[in-house]
Tab-separated table of C-alpha atoms and ligand atoms in Angstrom:
chain	number	residue	atom	x	y	z
A	108	MET	CA	-152.619	11.456	73.448
A	109	ASN	CA	-149.958	11.225	76.170
A	110	GLU	CA	-147.884	14.145	77.477
A	111	MET	CA	-144.330	13.090	76.648
A	112	SER	CA	-141.720	14.364	74.267
A	113	THR	CA	-140.259	12.371	71.449
A	114	SER	CA	-136.606	12.057	72.444
A	115	ASP	CA	-134.123	13.477	69.987
A	116	SER	CA	-132.719	9.991	69.417
A	117	GLU	CA	-136.158	8.767	68.324
A	118	ARG	CA	-136.885	11.880	66.299
A	119	ARG	CA	-136.328	11.577	62.529
A	120	PRO	CA	-134.158	14.232	60.869
A	121	ILE	CA	-135.757	16.934	58.756
A	122	GLU	CA	-134.334	18.428	55.552
A	123	VAL	CA	-134.155	22.163	54.843
A	124	VAL	CA	-133.591	22.996	51.185
A	125	LYS	CA	-133.509	26.099	48.985
A	126	ALA	CA	-136.504	25.824	46.677
A	127	ILE	CA	-138.426	28.007	44.198
A	128	ASN	CA	-137.005	31.540	43.994
A	129	GLY	CA	-134.529	30.595	46.707
A	130	LEU	CA	-137.267	30.316	49.323
A	131	GLU	CA	-136.419	27.814	52.068
A	132	LYS	CA	-138.478	24.639	52.299
A	133	VAL	CA	-138.628	22.010	55.051
A	134	VAL	CA	-139.106	18.378	54.010
A	135	LEU	CA	-140.471	15.807	56.464
A	136	ARG	CA	-140.185	12.139	55.454
A	137	GLU	CA	-141.987	9.412	57.403
A	138	ILE	CA	-140.334	6.015	57.640
A	139	GLN	CA	-143.123	4.315	55.650
A	140	GLY	CA	-142.645	6.688	52.737
A	141	SER	CA	-145.073	9.563	53.116
A	142	SER	CA	-143.755	13.127	53.034
A	143	VAL	CA	-144.671	16.758	53.645
A	144	GLU	CA	-143.059	19.924	52.292
A	145	ILE	CA	-143.423	23.293	54.058
A	146	TYR	CA	-142.194	26.695	52.883
A	147	LEU	CA	-140.984	28.966	55.694
A	148	TYR	CA	-142.712	31.647	53.640
A	149	GLY	CA	-146.139	31.500	55.206
A	150	ALA	CA	-145.346	28.226	57.077
A	151	HIS	CA	-147.098	26.986	54.004
A	152	VAL	CA	-147.537	23.244	53.423
A	153	THR	CA	-147.255	22.867	49.640
A	154	SER	CA	-147.029	19.087	49.355
A	155	TRP	CA	-148.399	16.082	51.260
A	156	LYS	CA	-147.740	12.678	49.728
A	157	ASN	CA	-148.928	9.247	50.807
A	158	GLU	CA	-146.699	6.207	51.179
A	159	GLN	CA	-147.003	5.503	47.448
A	160	GLY	CA	-145.683	8.988	46.703
A	161	GLU	CA	-149.048	10.248	45.391
A	162	GLU	CA	-149.697	13.959	45.900
A	163	LEU	CA	-152.771	14.600	48.079
A	164	LEU	CA	-152.865	18.400	47.986
A	165	PHE	CA	-153.671	20.692	45.080
A	166	LEU	CA	-151.019	23.268	44.139
A	167	SER	CA	-151.824	25.496	41.176
A	168	SER	CA	-149.516	25.195	38.163
A	169	LYS	CA	-149.692	29.005	38.184
A	170	ALA	CA	-148.886	29.448	41.870
A	171	ILE	CA	-146.598	32.422	42.474
A	172	PHE	CA	-143.690	31.862	44.895
A	173	LYS	CA	-142.821	35.522	45.360
A	174	PRO	CA	-143.593	37.599	48.494
A	175	PRO	CA	-145.937	39.270	49.201
A	176	LYS	CA	-148.159	37.102	46.974
A	177	PRO	CA	-149.598	34.125	48.912
A	178	ILE	CA	-148.934	30.689	47.399
A	179	ARG	CA	-152.020	29.342	45.577
A	180	GLY	CA	-152.747	25.857	46.864
A	181	GLY	CA	-151.469	23.541	49.589
A	182	ILE	CA	-152.464	24.759	53.079
A	183	PRO	CA	-152.338	28.545	53.519
A	184	ILE	CA	-152.823	29.728	57.112
A	185	CYS	CA	-155.416	32.446	57.549
A	186	PHE	CA	-154.520	34.542	60.631
A	187	PRO	CA	-155.345	36.944	62.309
A	188	GLN	CA	-158.281	37.411	59.932
A	189	PHE	CA	-160.345	35.016	57.811
A	190	SER	CA	-161.316	36.344	54.401
A	191	ASN	CA	-162.334	40.031	54.458
A	192	LEU	CA	-163.798	39.849	57.982
A	193	GLY	CA	-161.847	42.889	59.142
A	194	SER	CA	-159.588	45.727	58.007
A	195	LEU	CA	-156.556	43.602	57.086
A	196	GLU	CA	-155.722	42.116	53.667
A	197	ALA	CA	-157.805	39.039	52.741
A	198	HIS	CA	-157.027	36.119	55.059
A	199	GLY	CA	-154.660	38.211	57.222
A	200	PHE	CA	-150.853	38.319	56.970
A	201	ALA	CA	-149.501	35.070	58.405
A	202	ARG	CA	-149.560	33.433	54.947
A	203	ASN	CA	-147.237	36.015	53.427
A	204	ARG	CA	-144.703	36.394	56.213
A	205	LEU	CA	-141.394	34.620	56.699
A	206	TRP	CA	-141.594	32.218	59.655
A	207	GLY	CA	-138.624	30.956	61.682
A	208	PHE	CA	-137.745	27.691	63.393
A	209	ASP	CA	-138.937	27.449	66.978
A	210	ASP	CA	-135.857	25.978	68.615
A	211	ASP	CA	-137.270	25.878	72.119
A	212	PRO	CA	-141.002	25.216	71.988
A	213	PRO	CA	-142.816	24.889	75.335
A	214	PRO	CA	-143.675	21.276	76.259
A	215	PHE	CA	-146.099	19.827	73.811
A	216	PRO	CA	-148.637	16.985	73.939
A	217	VAL	CA	-147.282	14.679	71.267
A	218	ASP	CA	-148.446	11.497	69.656
A	219	ALA	CA	-145.432	9.219	70.065
A	220	ALA	CA	-146.142	7.797	66.611
A	221	ASN	CA	-145.357	11.140	65.000
A	222	LYS	CA	-141.585	10.921	64.934
A	223	VAL	CA	-141.013	13.450	62.246
A	224	PHE	CA	-142.086	17.018	62.892
A	225	THR	CA	-140.980	20.616	62.768
A	226	ASP	CA	-141.739	23.573	65.001
A	227	LEU	CA	-142.150	26.991	63.374
A	228	ILE	CA	-142.792	30.375	64.925
A	229	LEU	CA	-144.142	33.757	63.854
A	230	ARG	CA	-143.857	36.997	65.826
A	231	PRO	CA	-145.058	40.369	64.510
A	232	THR	CA	-142.643	42.766	62.826
A	233	LYS	CA	-142.728	46.542	63.334
A	234	GLU	CA	-144.615	46.713	60.011
A	235	ASP	CA	-147.190	44.219	61.260
A	236	PHE	CA	-147.613	46.228	64.418
A	237	LYS	CA	-148.680	49.232	62.334
A	238	ILE	CA	-151.571	47.285	60.794
A	239	TRP	CA	-152.368	45.031	63.756
A	240	PRO	CA	-151.013	46.572	66.986
A	241	HIS	CA	-150.645	43.400	69.011
A	242	SER	CA	-147.764	41.269	70.307
A	243	PHE	CA	-148.225	37.599	69.816
A	244	GLU	CA	-146.332	34.354	69.497
A	245	TYR	CA	-147.719	31.923	66.956
A	246	ARG	CA	-146.145	28.475	67.372
A	247	LEU	CA	-146.976	25.853	64.747
A	248	ARG	CA	-146.052	22.181	64.954
A	249	ILE	CA	-146.391	20.161	61.749
A	250	ALA	CA	-146.038	16.429	62.321
A	251	LEU	CA	-146.254	13.420	60.039
A	252	GLY	CA	-147.156	9.955	61.273
A	253	PRO	CA	-147.754	6.444	59.960
A	254	GLY	CA	-150.421	6.190	57.300
A	255	ALA	CA	-149.427	9.678	56.110
A	256	ASN	CA	-151.318	11.242	59.040
A	257	LEU	CA	-150.654	14.980	58.895
A	258	MET	CA	-151.117	16.838	62.162
A	259	MET	CA	-151.005	20.647	62.347
A	260	THR	CA	-151.185	22.278	65.770
A	261	SER	CA	-151.307	26.047	66.195
A	262	ARG	CA	-150.691	27.707	69.568
A	263	ILE	CA	-151.268	31.449	69.604
A	264	ARG	CA	-150.363	33.424	72.688
A	265	ASN	CA	-151.155	37.060	73.484
A	266	THR	CA	-147.847	38.610	74.595
A	267	ASN	CA	-149.106	42.188	74.803
A	268	THR	CA	-147.472	44.095	77.662
A	269	ASP	CA	-150.070	46.884	77.603
A	270	GLY	CA	-152.771	44.704	79.111
A	271	LYS	CA	-154.756	44.724	75.873
A	272	PRO	CA	-156.674	41.635	74.669
A	273	PHE	CA	-156.819	40.853	70.946
A	274	THR	CA	-159.388	39.107	68.784
A	275	PHE	CA	-158.866	37.021	65.660
A	276	THR	CA	-160.451	34.588	63.225
A	277	PHE	CA	-158.568	31.664	61.729
A	278	ALA	CA	-158.525	28.908	59.093
A	279	TYR	CA	-156.351	26.124	57.746
A	280	HIS	CA	-157.247	26.859	54.108
A	281	THR	CA	-156.601	23.329	52.835
A	282	TYR	CA	-156.703	22.671	49.059
A	283	PHE	CA	-157.360	18.946	48.536
A	284	SER	CA	-156.419	17.371	45.224
A	285	VAL	CA	-159.383	15.523	43.702
A	286	SER	CA	-159.793	13.475	40.538
A	287	ASP	CA	-162.875	15.274	39.278
A	288	ILE	CA	-164.923	17.720	41.346
A	289	SER	CA	-168.181	16.274	39.986
A	290	GLU	CA	-167.174	12.932	41.533
A	291	VAL	CA	-166.642	14.376	45.019
A	292	ARG	CA	-168.958	14.350	48.041
A	293	VAL	CA	-168.472	15.969	51.420
A	294	GLU	CA	-169.985	14.252	54.461
A	295	GLY	CA	-170.463	15.596	57.971
A	296	LEU	CA	-172.037	18.985	57.101
A	297	GLU	CA	-175.564	17.843	56.340
A	298	THR	CA	-178.452	19.884	57.881
A	299	LEU	CA	-176.038	22.468	59.321
A	300	ASP	CA	-176.448	26.216	59.086
A	301	TYR	CA	-173.998	28.054	56.861
A	302	LEU	CA	-173.199	31.568	55.689
A	303	ASP	CA	-173.194	31.755	51.897
A	304	ASN	CA	-170.304	33.918	50.699
A	305	CYS	CA	-171.855	34.019	47.231
A	306	LYS	CA	-175.010	35.581	48.710
A	307	LYS	CA	-173.693	38.348	50.943
A	308	ARG	CA	-173.098	35.805	53.753
A	309	GLU	CA	-176.813	35.196	54.162
A	310	ARG	CA	-177.567	32.326	56.542
A	311	PHE	CA	-179.108	29.114	55.188
A	312	THR	CA	-179.569	25.534	56.366
A	313	GLU	CA	-177.916	22.756	54.368
A	314	GLN	CA	-179.990	19.928	52.900
A	315	GLY	CA	-179.977	16.462	54.377
A	316	ASP	CA	-177.686	14.730	51.917
A	317	SER	CA	-173.954	14.878	51.471
A	318	ILE	CA	-172.712	17.892	49.557
A	319	THR	CA	-171.891	17.622	45.856
A	320	PHE	CA	-170.547	20.129	43.326
A	321	GLU	CA	-172.014	21.062	39.993
A	322	GLU	CA	-172.623	24.147	37.898
A	323	SER	CA	-171.297	27.058	39.997
A	324	GLU	CA	-168.962	28.463	42.657
A	325	VAL	CA	-169.440	27.169	46.175
A	326	ASP	CA	-168.206	29.392	49.022
A	327	LYS	CA	-169.888	28.461	52.303
A	328	ILE	CA	-168.958	28.841	55.963
A	329	TYR	CA	-170.546	25.944	57.884
A	330	LEU	CA	-171.191	26.739	61.518
A	331	SER	CA	-170.573	24.540	64.575
A	332	THR	CA	-169.746	21.426	62.607
A	333	PRO	CA	-168.860	17.957	63.920
A	334	THR	CA	-165.151	17.470	64.628
A	335	LYS	CA	-164.888	14.937	61.806
A	336	ILE	CA	-165.589	15.727	58.125
A	337	ALA	CA	-165.030	13.492	55.115
A	338	VAL	CA	-164.153	14.422	51.531
A	339	MET	CA	-164.911	11.421	49.329
A	340	ASP	CA	-163.333	11.094	45.900
A	341	HIS	CA	-165.177	8.220	44.272
A	342	GLU	CA	-163.059	8.025	41.165
A	343	LYS	CA	-159.870	7.732	43.218
A	344	LYS	CA	-161.638	5.512	45.813
A	345	ARG	CA	-160.071	7.801	48.367
A	346	THR	CA	-161.545	9.570	51.361
A	347	PHE	CA	-159.847	12.427	53.156
A	348	VAL	CA	-160.785	12.689	56.814
A	349	ILE	CA	-160.407	16.014	58.586
A	350	ARG	CA	-160.398	15.878	62.379
A	351	LYS	CA	-160.288	19.201	64.129
A	352	GLU	CA	-160.039	20.658	67.648
A	353	GLY	CA	-160.668	24.271	68.712
A	354	LEU	CA	-162.011	25.010	65.200
A	355	PRO	CA	-165.824	24.856	65.325
A	356	ASP	CA	-166.489	25.963	61.737
A	357	ALA	CA	-165.627	24.616	58.285
A	358	VAL	CA	-165.385	26.516	54.993
A	359	VAL	CA	-166.061	24.774	51.685
A	360	TRP	CA	-164.828	26.483	48.524
A	361	ASN	CA	-164.612	25.694	44.846
A	362	PRO	CA	-164.226	28.767	42.556
A	363	TRP	CA	-165.734	27.007	39.524
A	364	GLU	CA	-165.233	28.386	36.023
A	365	LYS	CA	-165.778	32.162	36.162
A	366	LYS	CA	-163.718	32.894	39.286
A	367	SER	CA	-160.985	30.496	38.081
A	368	LYS	CA	-160.554	32.662	35.009
A	369	ALA	CA	-160.357	35.780	37.191
A	370	MET	CA	-157.463	34.502	39.315
A	371	VAL	CA	-153.985	35.140	37.791
A	372	ASP	CA	-152.367	32.416	39.850
A	373	PHE	CA	-154.940	29.730	39.018
A	374	GLY	CA	-155.482	27.729	35.788
A	375	ASP	CA	-158.831	28.110	34.012
A	376	GLU	CA	-159.626	24.391	34.292
A	377	GLU	CA	-157.967	23.734	37.634
A	378	TYR	CA	-161.223	24.056	39.606
A	379	LYS	CA	-162.043	20.556	38.337
A	380	HIS	CA	-159.205	19.055	40.386
A	381	MET	CA	-159.364	20.819	43.761
A	382	LEU	CA	-161.659	21.402	46.683
A	383	CYS	CA	-160.989	23.545	49.736
A	384	VAL	CA	-162.375	22.245	53.010
A	385	GLU	CA	-161.049	24.473	55.759
A	386	ALA	CA	-161.061	23.854	59.500
A	387	ALA	CA	-161.823	27.314	60.846
A	388	THR	CA	-163.083	29.550	63.592
A	389	VAL	CA	-165.047	32.363	61.979
A	390	GLU	CA	-168.501	32.824	63.494
A	391	LYS	CA	-167.230	33.372	67.039
A	392	PRO	CA	-163.864	35.193	66.881
A	393	ILE	CA	-161.313	34.190	69.521
A	394	THR	CA	-160.368	36.806	72.114
A	395	LEU	CA	-157.183	36.355	74.153
A	396	LYS	CA	-156.145	38.398	77.170
A	397	PRO	CA	-152.408	38.949	77.736
A	398	GLY	CA	-150.795	35.647	78.751
A	399	GLU	CA	-153.641	33.568	77.373
A	400	GLU	CA	-153.072	30.945	74.656
A	401	TRP	CA	-155.414	29.423	72.052
A	402	ARG	CA	-154.859	26.056	70.380
A	403	GLY	CA	-156.275	24.976	67.055
A	404	ARG	CA	-155.449	21.600	65.584
A	405	GLN	CA	-156.281	19.708	62.430
A	406	GLN	CA	-155.379	16.151	61.543
A	407	LEU	CA	-155.638	15.103	57.927
A	408	SER	CA	-155.711	11.431	57.052
A	409	ILE	CA	-156.724	9.217	54.197
A	410	VAL	CA	-158.949	6.209	54.447
A	411	SER	CA	-159.968	3.900	51.705
A	412	LYS	CA	-163.444	3.074	52.912
A	413	LYS	CA	-166.529	5.229	53.541
A	414	LEU	CA	-166.510	7.131	56.915
A	415	ASP	CA	-168.767	5.392	59.475
A	416	SER	CA	-171.508	7.867	60.407
B	634	TA6	O1	-161.994	30.305	51.877
B	634	TA6	C1	-162.758	30.674	50.813
B	634	TA6	C2	-162.334	32.062	50.382
B	634	TA6	O2	-162.497	32.971	51.409
B	634	TA6	C3	-163.083	32.459	49.110
B	634	TA6	O3	-163.963	33.509	49.349
B	634	TA6	C4	-161.987	32.805	48.114
B	634	TA6	O4	-161.737	34.124	48.046
B	634	TA6	C5	-160.810	32.015	48.649
B	634	TA6	O5	-160.927	32.058	50.030
B	634	TA6	C6	-159.448	32.406	48.169
B	634	TA6	O6	-159.024	33.571	48.734
B	634	TA6	P1	-157.604	34.196	48.275
B	634	TA6	O7	-157.448	35.439	49.101
B	634	TA6	O8	-156.558	33.175	48.559
B	634	TA6	O9	-157.721	34.466	46.801
């Protein structure tokens, strides 16, 4: 990755449109035909399509596009708290806040191939300060490259002026669209330790084979995983590859039948067509002193053949 900026002349234009319930949405289109859609509400990616125009992310048909309800599906951002690991609402507040455009982002290591991107920024409101008394700047670059490569880079800086550090956990809570959950395998998490959210976060060690899904909810936090994980959809002959930096853990979630029925913004049968595999940092929360910055990046891509081990 070379340190240079994509000149404005090279950069492809982005579209900003009024979408569901008047919420603003950014549309990135890559020259070969792939696209990404991002709501400023939550800096939430709700669509990622390949060059054939096929949707790669799951978005519930019952998703609610109305603050403060988070959008069900796509890629919610969990910050400054993953799940209920703290006193804040589940998964923190970044996913149900209105983000702005970052017109003057600090220099950024870019991949020259990614000519279409947008820079978004979140700073705390007075209300946020009451529940999480810290100043921060969260800069997010979402870039789309050839082959429908989707790159998401988060830079979180502690801007406290009272000398106080802050600590957070984080996840890109990606909902992949799959043909049939019973046809899906996840590779790259074999033999790893994980915390089982269905068993009071007890610690277990995963078996030696790739992970498959049958009969019940799966909600596991895999610890210190490889930087590359594959989600293989045999029926669609499609493999999603997740590459991650600064995000040692990975969460795997499928609500299965019972929990699907319990969620108002999720269809009873929709668990059959989605799988969450989330690049995360959970086990070892990140602590930043004033002036310090953390970076967490995920790259999502699609390959048609099996991932070389
Ligand atoms: O990432 C998995 C998880 O933490 C599950 O425990 C489940 O609750 C899921 O997230 C969805 O959470 P949400 O708050 O969006 O309903």
